């Protein structure tokens, strides 16, 4: 353990810092780091280098090369820079490379050098050029801050949703600030800049002067400033050689350190661990690295070559031409276990396990000591936690073996934390491999989450490893394997050296019916790459027509889309395609397409009946469907025409269509309707009143109620209304008028073809029993009983029923004998029924 702590460096009495090698860099750099623009993404992200030839007095004639490497130095992309001068490079949270040009344009590249998009920081930046730029990260996304040649600041807090903000002007600023940075607090991005001995804080509306709390006197300039990874703390390097450290609001001072060096540092970054009370800043000069904090002494390292610092959540990455190292505060669990002469439970448990492997009795002594103190659970937890913070697999295994050894002596220790740590370390060791090059620490991994790590593996096209991790962690297919296979398929369609048939077959063989995979999304990517035929082949594997059809329409394969929509049986989908086809094709081609699809034609007709009547008529004309055309003109005569002449003309057209359809009944009925309309117009002109749009029966009834009996009879003759129907119409009309005298005359005009029972019924309906009795006596024998019962003459009805000796009539009369006065009649009926039944 003494050797293990050899690279531990104390900072004060309460913290140790260690620096260990992540990778031996095998990249073949053609330029020194100091001659390049450098950008390294956090969370073990990639490194971008671009030779900065534009800041030399005379620009080189050879164009610079943009190089992208993994954290282990493996080349990911190399491309010749053909655009304008670049001022700054930076990585977004999605690992997209942002290249800020001197003209204010920001070019965005993927991890493999593929151009994604570009955007501008505004006309003012274009006119005044860019002096300096910063790429920063907030909870909303990745932002860009620009310092222009007019010494004004412009920023966007989220490049994914670009909203430019022009910051307030700094009073009497005549030259570039000595240093500046971005701060993020209260969900707002701010600019902090130094001008001589003054600090200015810019927000969206104001420019205010701020003074760091407890700053040592004599400062005439600030040479460097650094904000912590979480934007909670700020460090200022002054021209007096002092480093002030405090909160980002500058209202609280943490400490101040005199480094006795007045030369401005190349870089200054924070080095702190989550939930740690210690705060430290790493300052780098050409050949010196210094770690300072709340302690009278500092930690110093000699840099053998030009190096670059990358701030991380829990430390600082330091890379040069030959090595890539990680500097961080030793975690508490590791310190407790490995500190010299430590008697912590975890340290004793680790020693006990080692002695057990040696088959020494000391193992029992150490174990008893831990158990007597009641700290065995704490010892196991310490070993598990310390294993997570170790970079070397051998040390991880040693600590986990100790934890497993201690668990054997615990009755109810939950295994979840141990199992989870083993899984996490296996994943971390896999991605830390030199060929993968993502040197995540345990704290970074937990902050990043497994889903984001899988996304980053997919970005690097490391699909097999990502799938293995998903299967090992048993992630749900939709979140794990299915999602990665979909990304793989989207990458596969971009391989233009493989035929469409082979790509489609390979994708289907790999994906099959994997849940959560959308073939339409893959087809959309293929179409975006200009491979329309491949997209169509991929859509054949998509089981959901609702996903197929929109993309087919987008690809202008409307007829195929219509076939797919009809196969789905979804009428809404068919209507969507039909409306798209209508706008895309000329009228003739559209109708011809419909003729080949009967279901679509039927649905479109239904649509036209409610929305486009003229189109419906054209459809019937094109199909020579005279029957439906006639029906269309009949509906049109009532719906559209108001003038009688127009309506008659429409009906005449309908009649002609019915004759062509050989439907003589419909044609004759239509001609009769035309004849009735003309007659109704004449009646209105001669008699007044409302006749138009009445039916034939209603017209006759209206004439009768108006006293125009002869006209009604003439109308009945003209339209061959049967006598029975005419008598019913006249009977109802006279009863409605309560013209009983005229009704009696009408009943005596000739023998009634409908009998006289209807007269009795309609008089009783009008509550006129007196008139009803007049007609009851004239009712024929077969309906006599019913008529007498209607007028309430039960006794006479009983006599008639007994005379007829009809059991049905007797039962009908008996049902009307309800009162006490009808008792004798009921007895008489009962005797008569008995006699009839006896016979």
PDB file of N, CA and C in Angstrom, residues 49 57 224 376 459 465 510 625 630 686 781 786:
ATOM      1  N   UNK A  49      -8.199  19.165 -33.430  1.00  0.00           N
ATOM      2  CA  UNK A  49      -7.017  20.013 -33.630  1.00  0.00           C
ATOM      3  C   UNK A  49      -7.103  20.663 -35.006  1.00  0.00           C
ATOM      4  N   UNK A  57       1.716  36.337 -39.130  1.00  0.00           N
ATOM      5  CA  UNK A  57       1.732  37.568 -39.901  1.00  0.00           C
ATOM      6  C   UNK A  57       1.418  37.304 -41.367  1.00  0.00           C
ATOM      7  N   UNK A 224      -6.295  36.074 -15.977  1.00  0.00           N
ATOM      8  CA  UNK A 224      -6.979  34.832 -16.354  1.00  0.00           C
ATOM      9  C   UNK A 224      -8.140  34.608 -15.401  1.00  0.00           C
ATOM     10  N   UNK A 376     -18.395  -4.018  10.081  1.00  0.00           N
ATOM     11  CA  UNK A 376     -18.193  -4.878   8.912  1.00  0.00           C
ATOM     12  C   UNK A 376     -19.003  -4.381   7.704  1.00  0.00           C
ATOM     13  N   UNK A 459     -22.586   7.040 -31.830  1.00  0.00           N
ATOM     14  CA  UNK A 459     -21.956   8.105 -32.600  1.00  0.00           C
ATOM     15  C   UNK A 459     -20.601   7.656 -33.158  1.00  0.00           C
ATOM     16  N   UNK A 465     -20.292  -3.271 -29.578  1.00  0.00           N
ATOM     17  CA  UNK A 465     -20.045  -3.043 -28.153  1.00  0.00           C
ATOM     18  C   UNK A 465     -21.299  -2.518 -27.465  1.00  0.00           C
ATOM     19  N   UNK A 510     -30.944  -8.568 -40.215  1.00  0.00           N
ATOM     20  CA  UNK A 510     -30.449  -8.199 -38.892  1.00  0.00           C
ATOM     21  C   UNK A 510     -31.584  -7.769 -37.960  1.00  0.00           C
ATOM     22  N   UNK A 625     -72.220   6.921 -66.121  1.00  0.00           N
ATOM     23  CA  UNK A 625     -73.133   6.382 -65.113  1.00  0.00           C
ATOM     24  C   UNK A 625     -74.393   7.249 -65.104  1.00  0.00           C
ATOM     25  N   UNK A 630     -78.543  10.967 -63.178  1.00  0.00           N
ATOM     26  CA  UNK A 630     -79.929  11.417 -63.039  1.00  0.00           C
ATOM     27  C   UNK A 630     -80.257  11.746 -61.590  1.00  0.00           C
ATOM     28  N   UNK A 686    -102.638  31.870 -59.530  1.00  0.00           N
ATOM     29  CA  UNK A 686    -104.086  32.082 -59.657  1.00  0.00           C
ATOM     30  C   UNK A 686    -104.790  32.158 -58.304  1.00  0.00           C
ATOM     31  N   UNK A 781    -122.438  -4.537 -42.453  1.00  0.00           N
ATOM     32  CA  UNK A 781    -122.584  -5.508 -41.354  1.00  0.00           C
ATOM     33  C   UNK A 781    -121.251  -5.997 -40.790  1.00  0.00           C
ATOM     34  N   UNK A 786    -117.880  -2.758 -34.694  1.00  0.00           N
ATOM     35  CA  UNK A 786    -116.753  -1.859 -34.401  1.00  0.00           C
ATOM     36  C   UNK A 786    -117.199  -0.400 -34.416  1.00  0.00           C
TER      37      UNK A 786
END
